[in-house]
Short mmCIF file of C-alpha atoms in Angstrom, two decimals:
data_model
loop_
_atom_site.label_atom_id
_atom_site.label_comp_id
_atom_site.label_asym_id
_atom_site.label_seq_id
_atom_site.Cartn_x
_atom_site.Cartn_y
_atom_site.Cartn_z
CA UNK A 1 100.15 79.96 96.49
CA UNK A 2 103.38 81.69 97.41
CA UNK A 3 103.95 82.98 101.17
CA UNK A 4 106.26 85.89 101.94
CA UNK A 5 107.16 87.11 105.54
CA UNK A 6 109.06 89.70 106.62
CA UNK A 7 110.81 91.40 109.68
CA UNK A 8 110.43 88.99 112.91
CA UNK A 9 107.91 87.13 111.43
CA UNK A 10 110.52 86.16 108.35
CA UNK A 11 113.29 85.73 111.19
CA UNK A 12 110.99 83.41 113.72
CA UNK A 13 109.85 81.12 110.70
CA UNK A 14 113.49 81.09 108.97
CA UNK A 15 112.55 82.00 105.50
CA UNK A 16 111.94 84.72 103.40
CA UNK A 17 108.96 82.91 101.42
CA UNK A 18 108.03 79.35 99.94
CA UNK A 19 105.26 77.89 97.55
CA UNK A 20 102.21 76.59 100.35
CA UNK A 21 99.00 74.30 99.31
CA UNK A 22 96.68 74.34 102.78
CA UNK A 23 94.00 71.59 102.20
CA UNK A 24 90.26 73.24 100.64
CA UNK A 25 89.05 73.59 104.53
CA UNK A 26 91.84 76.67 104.59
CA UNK A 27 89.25 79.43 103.54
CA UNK A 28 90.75 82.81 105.44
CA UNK A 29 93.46 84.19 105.80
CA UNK A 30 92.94 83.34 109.90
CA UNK A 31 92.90 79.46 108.57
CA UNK A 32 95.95 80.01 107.23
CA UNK A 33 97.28 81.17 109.88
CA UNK A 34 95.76 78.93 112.33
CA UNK A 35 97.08 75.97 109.82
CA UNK A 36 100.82 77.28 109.35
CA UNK A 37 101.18 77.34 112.98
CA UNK A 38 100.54 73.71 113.30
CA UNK A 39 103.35 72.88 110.59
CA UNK A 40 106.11 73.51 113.93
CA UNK A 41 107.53 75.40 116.49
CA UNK A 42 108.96 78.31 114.41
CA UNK A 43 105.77 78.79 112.75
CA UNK A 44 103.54 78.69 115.92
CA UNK A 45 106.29 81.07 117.71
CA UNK A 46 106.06 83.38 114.42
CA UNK A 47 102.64 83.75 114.51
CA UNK A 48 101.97 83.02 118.88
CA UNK A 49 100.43 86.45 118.62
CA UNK A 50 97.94 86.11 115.97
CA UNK A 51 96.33 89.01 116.80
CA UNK A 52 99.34 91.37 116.16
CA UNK A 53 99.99 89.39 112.83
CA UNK A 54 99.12 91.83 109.77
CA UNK A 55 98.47 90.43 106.28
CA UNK A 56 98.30 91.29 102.60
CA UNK A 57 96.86 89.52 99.55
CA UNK A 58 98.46 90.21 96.52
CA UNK A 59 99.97 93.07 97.92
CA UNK A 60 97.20 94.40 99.44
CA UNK A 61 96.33 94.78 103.18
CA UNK A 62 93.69 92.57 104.02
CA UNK A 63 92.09 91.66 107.63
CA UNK A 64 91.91 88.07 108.96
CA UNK A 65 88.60 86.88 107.96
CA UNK A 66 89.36 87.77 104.19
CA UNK A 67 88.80 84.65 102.07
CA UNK A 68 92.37 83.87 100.29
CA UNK A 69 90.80 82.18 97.16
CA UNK A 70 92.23 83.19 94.00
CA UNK A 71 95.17 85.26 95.80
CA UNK A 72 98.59 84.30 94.23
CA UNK A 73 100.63 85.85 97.13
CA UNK A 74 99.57 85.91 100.89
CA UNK A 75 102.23 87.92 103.16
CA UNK A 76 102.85 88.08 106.68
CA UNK A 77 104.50 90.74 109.07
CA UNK A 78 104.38 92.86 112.40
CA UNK A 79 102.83 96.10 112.15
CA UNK A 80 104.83 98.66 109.98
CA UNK A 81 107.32 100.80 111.29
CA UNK A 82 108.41 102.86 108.61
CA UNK A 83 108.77 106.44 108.11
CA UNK B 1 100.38 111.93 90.04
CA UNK B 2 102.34 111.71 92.20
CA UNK B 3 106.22 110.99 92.18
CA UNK B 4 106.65 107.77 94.75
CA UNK B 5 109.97 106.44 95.13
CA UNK B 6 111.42 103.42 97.28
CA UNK B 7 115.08 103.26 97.06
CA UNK B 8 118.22 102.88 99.23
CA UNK B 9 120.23 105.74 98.07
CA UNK B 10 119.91 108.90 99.38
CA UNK B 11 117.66 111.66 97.93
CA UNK B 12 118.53 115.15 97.59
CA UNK B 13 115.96 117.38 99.00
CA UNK B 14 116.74 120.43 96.37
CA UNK B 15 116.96 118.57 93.42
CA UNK B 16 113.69 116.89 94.09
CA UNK B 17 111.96 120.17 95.15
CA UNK B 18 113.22 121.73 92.01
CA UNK B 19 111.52 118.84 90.05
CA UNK B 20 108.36 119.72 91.08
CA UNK B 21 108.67 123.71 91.52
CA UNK B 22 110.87 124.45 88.08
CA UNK B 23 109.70 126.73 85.88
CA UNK B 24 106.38 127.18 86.99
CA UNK B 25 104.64 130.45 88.64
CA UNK B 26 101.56 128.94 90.02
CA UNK B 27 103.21 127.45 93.08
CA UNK B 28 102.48 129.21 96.08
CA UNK B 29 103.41 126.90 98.94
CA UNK B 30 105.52 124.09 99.33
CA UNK B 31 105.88 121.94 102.92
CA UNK B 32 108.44 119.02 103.10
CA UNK B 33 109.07 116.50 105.61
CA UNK B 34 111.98 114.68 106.02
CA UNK B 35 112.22 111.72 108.53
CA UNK B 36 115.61 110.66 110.19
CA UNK B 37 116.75 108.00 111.60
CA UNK B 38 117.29 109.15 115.26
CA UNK B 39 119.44 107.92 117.75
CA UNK B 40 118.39 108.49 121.44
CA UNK B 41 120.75 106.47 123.75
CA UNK B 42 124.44 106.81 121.63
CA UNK B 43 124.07 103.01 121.23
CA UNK B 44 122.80 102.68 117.88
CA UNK B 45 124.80 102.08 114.57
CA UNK B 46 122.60 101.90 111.85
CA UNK B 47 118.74 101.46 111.09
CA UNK B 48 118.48 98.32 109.09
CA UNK B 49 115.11 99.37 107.04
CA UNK B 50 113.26 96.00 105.70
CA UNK B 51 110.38 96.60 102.88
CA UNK B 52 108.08 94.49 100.59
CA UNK B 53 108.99 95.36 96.83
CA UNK B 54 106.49 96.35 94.68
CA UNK B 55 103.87 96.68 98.20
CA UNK B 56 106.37 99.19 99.33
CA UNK B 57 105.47 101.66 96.19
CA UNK B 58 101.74 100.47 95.66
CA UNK B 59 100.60 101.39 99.29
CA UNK B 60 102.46 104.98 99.35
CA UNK B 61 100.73 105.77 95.77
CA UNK B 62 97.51 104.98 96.97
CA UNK B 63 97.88 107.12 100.25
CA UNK B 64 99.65 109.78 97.63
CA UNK B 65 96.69 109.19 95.75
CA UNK B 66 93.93 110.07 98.44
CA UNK B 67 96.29 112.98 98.89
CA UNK B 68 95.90 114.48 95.94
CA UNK B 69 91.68 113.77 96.04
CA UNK B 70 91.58 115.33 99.16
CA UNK B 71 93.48 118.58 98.49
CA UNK B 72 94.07 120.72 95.35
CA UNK B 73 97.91 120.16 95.02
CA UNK B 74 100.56 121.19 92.28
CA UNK B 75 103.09 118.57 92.90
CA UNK B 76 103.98 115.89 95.48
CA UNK B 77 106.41 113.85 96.15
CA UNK B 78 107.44 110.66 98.45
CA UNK B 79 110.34 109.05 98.42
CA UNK B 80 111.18 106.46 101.28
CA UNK B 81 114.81 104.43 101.70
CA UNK B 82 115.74 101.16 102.51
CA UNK B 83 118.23 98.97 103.43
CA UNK B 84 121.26 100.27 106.61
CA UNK B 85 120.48 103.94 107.59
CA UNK B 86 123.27 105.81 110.01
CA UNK B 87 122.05 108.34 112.72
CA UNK B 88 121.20 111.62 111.42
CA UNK B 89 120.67 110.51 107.99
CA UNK B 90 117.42 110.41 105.87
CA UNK B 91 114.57 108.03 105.65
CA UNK B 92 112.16 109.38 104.12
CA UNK B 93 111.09 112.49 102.07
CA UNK B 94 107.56 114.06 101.02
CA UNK B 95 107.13 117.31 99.52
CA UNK B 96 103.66 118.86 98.39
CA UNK B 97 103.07 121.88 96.53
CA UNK B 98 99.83 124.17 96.38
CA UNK B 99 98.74 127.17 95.41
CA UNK B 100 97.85 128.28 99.41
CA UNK B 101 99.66 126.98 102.80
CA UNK B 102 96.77 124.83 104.56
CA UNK B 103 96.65 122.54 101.17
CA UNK B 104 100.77 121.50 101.52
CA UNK B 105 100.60 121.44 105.01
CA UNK B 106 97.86 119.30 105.32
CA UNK B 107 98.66 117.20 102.72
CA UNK B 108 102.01 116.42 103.62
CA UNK B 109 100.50 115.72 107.22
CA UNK B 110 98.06 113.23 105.94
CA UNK B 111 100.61 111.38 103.49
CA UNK B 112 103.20 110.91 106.35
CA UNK B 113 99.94 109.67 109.24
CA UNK B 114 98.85 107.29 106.73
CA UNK B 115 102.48 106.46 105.58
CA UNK B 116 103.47 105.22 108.89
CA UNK B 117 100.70 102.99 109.43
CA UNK B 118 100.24 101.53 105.74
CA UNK B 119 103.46 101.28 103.74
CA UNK B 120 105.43 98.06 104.36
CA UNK B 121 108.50 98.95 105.56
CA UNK B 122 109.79 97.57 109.36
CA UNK B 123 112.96 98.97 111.27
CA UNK B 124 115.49 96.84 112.69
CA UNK B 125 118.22 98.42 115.63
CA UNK B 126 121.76 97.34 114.28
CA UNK B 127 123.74 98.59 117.91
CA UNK B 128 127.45 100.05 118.23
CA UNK B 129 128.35 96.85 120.19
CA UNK B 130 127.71 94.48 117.85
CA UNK B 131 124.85 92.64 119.90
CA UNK B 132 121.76 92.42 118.34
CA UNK B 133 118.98 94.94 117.91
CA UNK B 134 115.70 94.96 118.35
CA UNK B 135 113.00 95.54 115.97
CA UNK B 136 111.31 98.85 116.74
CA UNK B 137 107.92 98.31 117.88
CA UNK B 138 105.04 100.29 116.21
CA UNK B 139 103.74 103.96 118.09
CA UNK B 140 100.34 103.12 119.27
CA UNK B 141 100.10 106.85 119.29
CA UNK B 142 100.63 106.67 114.65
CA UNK B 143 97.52 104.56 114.69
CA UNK B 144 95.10 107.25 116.81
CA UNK B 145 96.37 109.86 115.14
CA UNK B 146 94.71 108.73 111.90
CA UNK B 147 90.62 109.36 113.32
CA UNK B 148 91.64 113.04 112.72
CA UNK B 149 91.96 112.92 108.89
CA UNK B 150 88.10 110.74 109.47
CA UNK B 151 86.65 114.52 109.85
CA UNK B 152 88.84 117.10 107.92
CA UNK B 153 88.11 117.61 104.53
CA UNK C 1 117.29 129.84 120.39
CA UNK C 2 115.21 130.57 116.54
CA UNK C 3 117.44 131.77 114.05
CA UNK C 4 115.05 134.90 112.91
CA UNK C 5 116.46 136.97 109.16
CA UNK C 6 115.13 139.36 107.14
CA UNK C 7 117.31 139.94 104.13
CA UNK C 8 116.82 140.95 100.17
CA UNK C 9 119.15 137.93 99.20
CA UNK C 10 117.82 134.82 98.56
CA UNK C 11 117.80 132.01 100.69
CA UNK C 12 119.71 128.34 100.58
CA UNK C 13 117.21 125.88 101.94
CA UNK C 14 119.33 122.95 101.69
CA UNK C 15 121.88 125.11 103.66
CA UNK C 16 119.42 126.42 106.09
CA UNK C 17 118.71 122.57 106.98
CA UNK C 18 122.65 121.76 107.52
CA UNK C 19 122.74 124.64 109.82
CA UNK C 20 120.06 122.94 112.16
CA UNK C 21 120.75 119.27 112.06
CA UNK C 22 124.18 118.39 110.76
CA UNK C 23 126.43 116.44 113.15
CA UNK C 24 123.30 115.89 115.38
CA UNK C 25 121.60 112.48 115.57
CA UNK C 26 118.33 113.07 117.89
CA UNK C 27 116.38 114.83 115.26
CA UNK C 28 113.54 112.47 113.97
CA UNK C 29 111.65 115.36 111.94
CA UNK C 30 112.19 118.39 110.17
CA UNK C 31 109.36 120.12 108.69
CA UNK C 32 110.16 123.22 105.58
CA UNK C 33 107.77 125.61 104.26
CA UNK C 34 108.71 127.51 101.38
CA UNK C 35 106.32 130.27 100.76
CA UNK C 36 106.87 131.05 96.48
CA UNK C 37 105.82 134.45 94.28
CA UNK C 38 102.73 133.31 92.80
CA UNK C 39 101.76 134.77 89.54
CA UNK C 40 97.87 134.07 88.88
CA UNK C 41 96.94 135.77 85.72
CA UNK C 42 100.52 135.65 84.33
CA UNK C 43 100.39 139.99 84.34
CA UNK C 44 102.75 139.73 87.52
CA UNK C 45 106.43 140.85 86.89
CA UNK C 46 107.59 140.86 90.80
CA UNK C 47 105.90 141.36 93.89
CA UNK C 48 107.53 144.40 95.66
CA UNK C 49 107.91 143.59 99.90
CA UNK C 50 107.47 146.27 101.72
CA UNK C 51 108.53 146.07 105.25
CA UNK C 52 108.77 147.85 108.72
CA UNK C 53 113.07 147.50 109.78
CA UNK C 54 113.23 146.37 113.09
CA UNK C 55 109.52 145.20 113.67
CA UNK C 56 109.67 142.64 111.48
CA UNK C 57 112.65 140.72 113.07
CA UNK C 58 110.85 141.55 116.35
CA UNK C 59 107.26 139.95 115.86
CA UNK C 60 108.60 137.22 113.82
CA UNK C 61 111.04 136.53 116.83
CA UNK C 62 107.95 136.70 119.10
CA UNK C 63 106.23 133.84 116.67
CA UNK C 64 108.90 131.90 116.95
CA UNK C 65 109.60 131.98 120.61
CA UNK C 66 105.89 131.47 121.21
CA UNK C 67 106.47 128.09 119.35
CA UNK C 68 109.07 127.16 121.18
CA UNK C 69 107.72 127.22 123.99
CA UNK C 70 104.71 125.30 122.63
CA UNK C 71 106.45 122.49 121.50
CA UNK C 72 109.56 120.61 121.74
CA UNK C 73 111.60 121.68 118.60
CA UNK C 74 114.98 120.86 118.26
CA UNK C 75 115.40 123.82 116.02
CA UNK C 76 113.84 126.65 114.28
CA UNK C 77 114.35 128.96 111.49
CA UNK C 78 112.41 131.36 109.85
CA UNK C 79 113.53 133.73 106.81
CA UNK C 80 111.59 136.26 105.09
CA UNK C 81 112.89 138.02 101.79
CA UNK C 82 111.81 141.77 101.33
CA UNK C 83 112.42 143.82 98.23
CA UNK C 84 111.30 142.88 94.41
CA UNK C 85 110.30 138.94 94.10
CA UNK C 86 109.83 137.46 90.66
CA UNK C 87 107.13 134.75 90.62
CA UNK C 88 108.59 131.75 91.12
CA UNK C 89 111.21 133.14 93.76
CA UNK C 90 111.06 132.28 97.09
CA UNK C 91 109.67 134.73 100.02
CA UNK C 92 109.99 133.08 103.25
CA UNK C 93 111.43 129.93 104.69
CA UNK C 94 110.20 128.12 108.04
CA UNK C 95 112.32 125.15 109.28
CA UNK C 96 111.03 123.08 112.25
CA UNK C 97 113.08 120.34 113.57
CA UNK C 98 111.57 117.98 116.65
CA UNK C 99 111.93 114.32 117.54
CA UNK C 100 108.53 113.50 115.84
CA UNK C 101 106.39 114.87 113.41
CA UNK C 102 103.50 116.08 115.01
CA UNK C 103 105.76 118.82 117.04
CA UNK C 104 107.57 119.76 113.50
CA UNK C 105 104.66 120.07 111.67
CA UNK C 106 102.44 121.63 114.25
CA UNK C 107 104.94 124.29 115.18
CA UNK C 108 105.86 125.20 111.41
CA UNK C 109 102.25 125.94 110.62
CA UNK C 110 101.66 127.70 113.75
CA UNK C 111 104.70 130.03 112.92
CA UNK C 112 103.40 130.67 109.02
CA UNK C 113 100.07 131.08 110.41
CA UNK C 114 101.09 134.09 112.85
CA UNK C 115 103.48 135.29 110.79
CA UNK C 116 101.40 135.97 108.30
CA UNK C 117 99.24 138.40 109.95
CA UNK C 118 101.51 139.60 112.64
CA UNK C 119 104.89 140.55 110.91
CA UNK C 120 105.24 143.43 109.31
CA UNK C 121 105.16 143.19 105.30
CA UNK C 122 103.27 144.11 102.72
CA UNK C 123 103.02 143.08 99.30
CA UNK C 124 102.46 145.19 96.42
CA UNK C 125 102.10 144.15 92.63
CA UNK C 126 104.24 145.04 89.56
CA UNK C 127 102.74 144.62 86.57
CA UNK C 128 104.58 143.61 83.16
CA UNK C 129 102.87 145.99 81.20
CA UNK C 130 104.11 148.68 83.61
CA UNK C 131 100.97 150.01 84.72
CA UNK C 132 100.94 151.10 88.37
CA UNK C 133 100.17 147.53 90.48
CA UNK C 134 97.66 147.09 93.48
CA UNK C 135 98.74 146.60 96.77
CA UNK C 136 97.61 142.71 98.03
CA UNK C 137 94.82 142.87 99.96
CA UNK C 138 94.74 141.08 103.14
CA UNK C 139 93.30 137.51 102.86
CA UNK C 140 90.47 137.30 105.93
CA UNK C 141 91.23 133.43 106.10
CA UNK C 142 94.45 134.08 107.97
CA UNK C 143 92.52 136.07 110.64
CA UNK C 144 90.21 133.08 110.86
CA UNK C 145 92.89 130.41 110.98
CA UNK C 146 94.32 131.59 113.81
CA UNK C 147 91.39 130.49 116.41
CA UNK C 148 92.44 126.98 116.42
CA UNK C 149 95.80 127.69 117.86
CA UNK C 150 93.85 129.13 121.30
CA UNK C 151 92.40 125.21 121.11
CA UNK C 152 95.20 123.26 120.51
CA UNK C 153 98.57 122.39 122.52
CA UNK D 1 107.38 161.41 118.37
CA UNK D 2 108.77 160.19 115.39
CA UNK D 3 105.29 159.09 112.86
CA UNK D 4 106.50 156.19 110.20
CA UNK D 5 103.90 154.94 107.42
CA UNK D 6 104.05 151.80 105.37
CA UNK D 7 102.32 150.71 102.05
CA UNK D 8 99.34 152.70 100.98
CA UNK D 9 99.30 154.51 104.34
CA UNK D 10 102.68 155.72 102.84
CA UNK D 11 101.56 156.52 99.47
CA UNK D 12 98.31 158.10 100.50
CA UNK D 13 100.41 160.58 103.12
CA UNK D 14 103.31 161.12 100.61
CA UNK D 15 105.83 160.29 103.28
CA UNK D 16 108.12 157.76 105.09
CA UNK D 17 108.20 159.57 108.24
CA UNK D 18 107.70 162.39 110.08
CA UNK D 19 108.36 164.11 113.17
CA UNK D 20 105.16 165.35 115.06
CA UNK D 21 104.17 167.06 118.29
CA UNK D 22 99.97 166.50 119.34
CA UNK D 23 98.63 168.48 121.51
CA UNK D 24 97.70 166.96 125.08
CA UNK D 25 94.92 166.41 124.22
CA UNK D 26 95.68 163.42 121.61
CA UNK D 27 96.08 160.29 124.65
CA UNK D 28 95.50 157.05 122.08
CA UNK D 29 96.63 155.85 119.14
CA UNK D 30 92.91 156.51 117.80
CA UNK D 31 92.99 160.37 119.08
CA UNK D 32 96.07 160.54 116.86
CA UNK D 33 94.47 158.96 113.89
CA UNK D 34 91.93 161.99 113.85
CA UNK D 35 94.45 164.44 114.63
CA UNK D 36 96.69 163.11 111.92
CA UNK D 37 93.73 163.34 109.62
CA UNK D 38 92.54 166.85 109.82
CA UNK D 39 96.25 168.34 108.54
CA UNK D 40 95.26 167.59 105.04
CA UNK D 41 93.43 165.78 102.35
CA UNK D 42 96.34 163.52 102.06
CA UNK D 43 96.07 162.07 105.69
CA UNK D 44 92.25 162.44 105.76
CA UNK D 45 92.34 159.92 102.53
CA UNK D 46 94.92 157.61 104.38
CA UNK D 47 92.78 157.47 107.85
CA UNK D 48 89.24 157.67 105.76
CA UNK D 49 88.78 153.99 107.08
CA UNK D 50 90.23 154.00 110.29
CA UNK D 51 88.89 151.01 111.47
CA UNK D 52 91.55 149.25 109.12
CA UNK D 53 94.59 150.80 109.97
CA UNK D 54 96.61 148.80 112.12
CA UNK D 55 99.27 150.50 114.31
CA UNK D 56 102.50 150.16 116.40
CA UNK D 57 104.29 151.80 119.83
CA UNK D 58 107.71 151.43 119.96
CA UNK D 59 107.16 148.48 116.79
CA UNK D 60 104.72 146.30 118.79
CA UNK D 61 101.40 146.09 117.45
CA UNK D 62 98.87 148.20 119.64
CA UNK D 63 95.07 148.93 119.48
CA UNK D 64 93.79 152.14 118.95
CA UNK D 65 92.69 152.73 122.50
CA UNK D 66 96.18 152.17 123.55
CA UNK D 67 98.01 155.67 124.69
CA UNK D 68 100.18 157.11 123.33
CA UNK D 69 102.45 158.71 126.11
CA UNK D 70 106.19 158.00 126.63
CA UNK D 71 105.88 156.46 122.79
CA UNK D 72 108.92 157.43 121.15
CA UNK D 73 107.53 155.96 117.64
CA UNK D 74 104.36 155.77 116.33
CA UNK D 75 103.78 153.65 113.16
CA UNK D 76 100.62 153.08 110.49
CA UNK D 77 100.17 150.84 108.23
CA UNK D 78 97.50 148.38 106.11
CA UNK D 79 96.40 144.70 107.57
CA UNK D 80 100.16 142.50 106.74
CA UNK D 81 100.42 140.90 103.84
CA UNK D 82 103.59 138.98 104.56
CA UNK D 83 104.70 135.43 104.25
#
């Protein structure tokens, strides 16, 4: 599946996105976050605050116990600031 | 359905009130908002505005969407920019039209609340000195301001 | 200070906003109603304002400083036409500028919804096939609206 | 006191305004309203429903147990249609 970030999250991990393939165990989008953070330092500093993490699933706004199965795009960011 | 818009030129307020108002007679009300980027403390150059294309647009139409379930409108629009912003200029634009008042106003209300809180878009400080900015942290205060819209109609 | 018209011309909304916020940079919100000539059963040719010289100015001025002193606006406008109003046309303009929305928004509505039954206008109908209009009756919603302003901020 | 009428107040009376002189006797804006009322047919069909005229000293909205003395203009009109 493909990973996007954006704002600090984007900055702290060093990439805009990248093609990821977590192992079968990775069912929710909290697995993939708790697995991501292992992969180094900007990773676990991007995502030290899990809590405050917010994700979407094919564009879509999802919470962290959503199962990613069948997504094609999982995205992760800080909590919007826009308007 | 509504007009949504994510873009980093400017809009033009008139033009896109026209849009929806032109030639018709059934329009009673119309209540726009228009966000700007704001600078408190004379240190800031621009607002850099991040987004997620294609989220960006998806997330306002479905809060546009809800919008136009919850109220009986004649129009609406939202547009919201990208990309560098300067003090004093314009970020982002809604505009609903109804036959009475409470309709636009609430509407308009409701599509910015939800706006704030849902559509991917994240502010970054570009400052006058050339140091770097910070990212502007979300308002606690956007996310309890949605339980309202939980009891209105 | 609210900048407070009545006048037959119509109004430039787009120039009405310059007046309040160009050249400033703390203005995060600016709120516009538009209130339009509505023509229901397409047998409208204009809406004839009546209005009381003097008095209107006065109470609308009252509205307005009332919201001032309410909330913290950064500027306020309010314009309201009198004389013959095609549908379509615009009747009255409220502009509400604050740091954040809530303020903008809250004090806009508060001003249409006093306006409305305070200021001194009337509204009578002129009918395309020339027969002799009816005056607009007064809706009793905008009496009822106006309770929730004794609850709120 | 100068007496000024708006909408169907107006058209009911047949005038603009007026200059009138009540008796002592007429104190409120409500004492007026009767007075006003029995000078003709057109008055007494303007006040017929007195409860819904509204009414102004000086042009600030009053009630009709407000008096009238010192008043330099008296005004009467329908519930505002406006905005």
């Amino acid at each position: 599946m493909k990973a996007v970030y954006f704002a600090w999250v984007r900055e702290r991990i060093g990439r805009t996105d990248e093609d990821i393939a977590p192992p079968a165990s990775v069912a929710t989008v909290g697995d993939l976050i708790a697995w991501l953070s292992a992969r180094g330092e900007n990773y676990a500093f991007a995502f030290e605050k899990a809590g405050a993490i917010r994700a979407a699933l094919d564009r879509k706004h999802v919470k962290h116990d959503a199962p990613i199965a069948g997504a094609r795009e999982v995205a992760f960011f800080p909590p919007m600031t826009g308007g | 359905m509504a007009r949504v818009r994510v873009q980093a030129a400017p809009f033009d307020v008139a033009a896109e009130t026209r849009a929806l108002t032109g030639g018709r007679t059934d329009i009673g009300a119309v209540v726009t908002f228009v966000g700007l980027c704001r600078d408190e403390g004379g240190t800031l150059a621009a607002l850099e505005l991040e987004h997620y294309p294609g989220m960006a647009e998806d997330e306002i139409r479905r809060v546009a969407d809800e919008a136009q379930a919850r109220w009986p409108l004649m129009g609406l629009t939202a547009i919201h920019r990208h990309g560098p912003i300067a003090p004093g200029e314009e970020i982002v634009l809604v505009i609903a039209c109804s036959a009475h008042r409470a309709a636009a106003f609430a509407a308009a209300e409701f599509l910015m609340d939800f706006l704030k809180t849902r559509a991917p878009f994240w502010k970054k400080e570009r400052r006058r000195d050339g140091r770097d900015g910070d990212w502007v942290d979300a308002r606690e205060e956007d996310e309890t301001v949605l339980a309202r819209w939980s009891s209105r109609p």
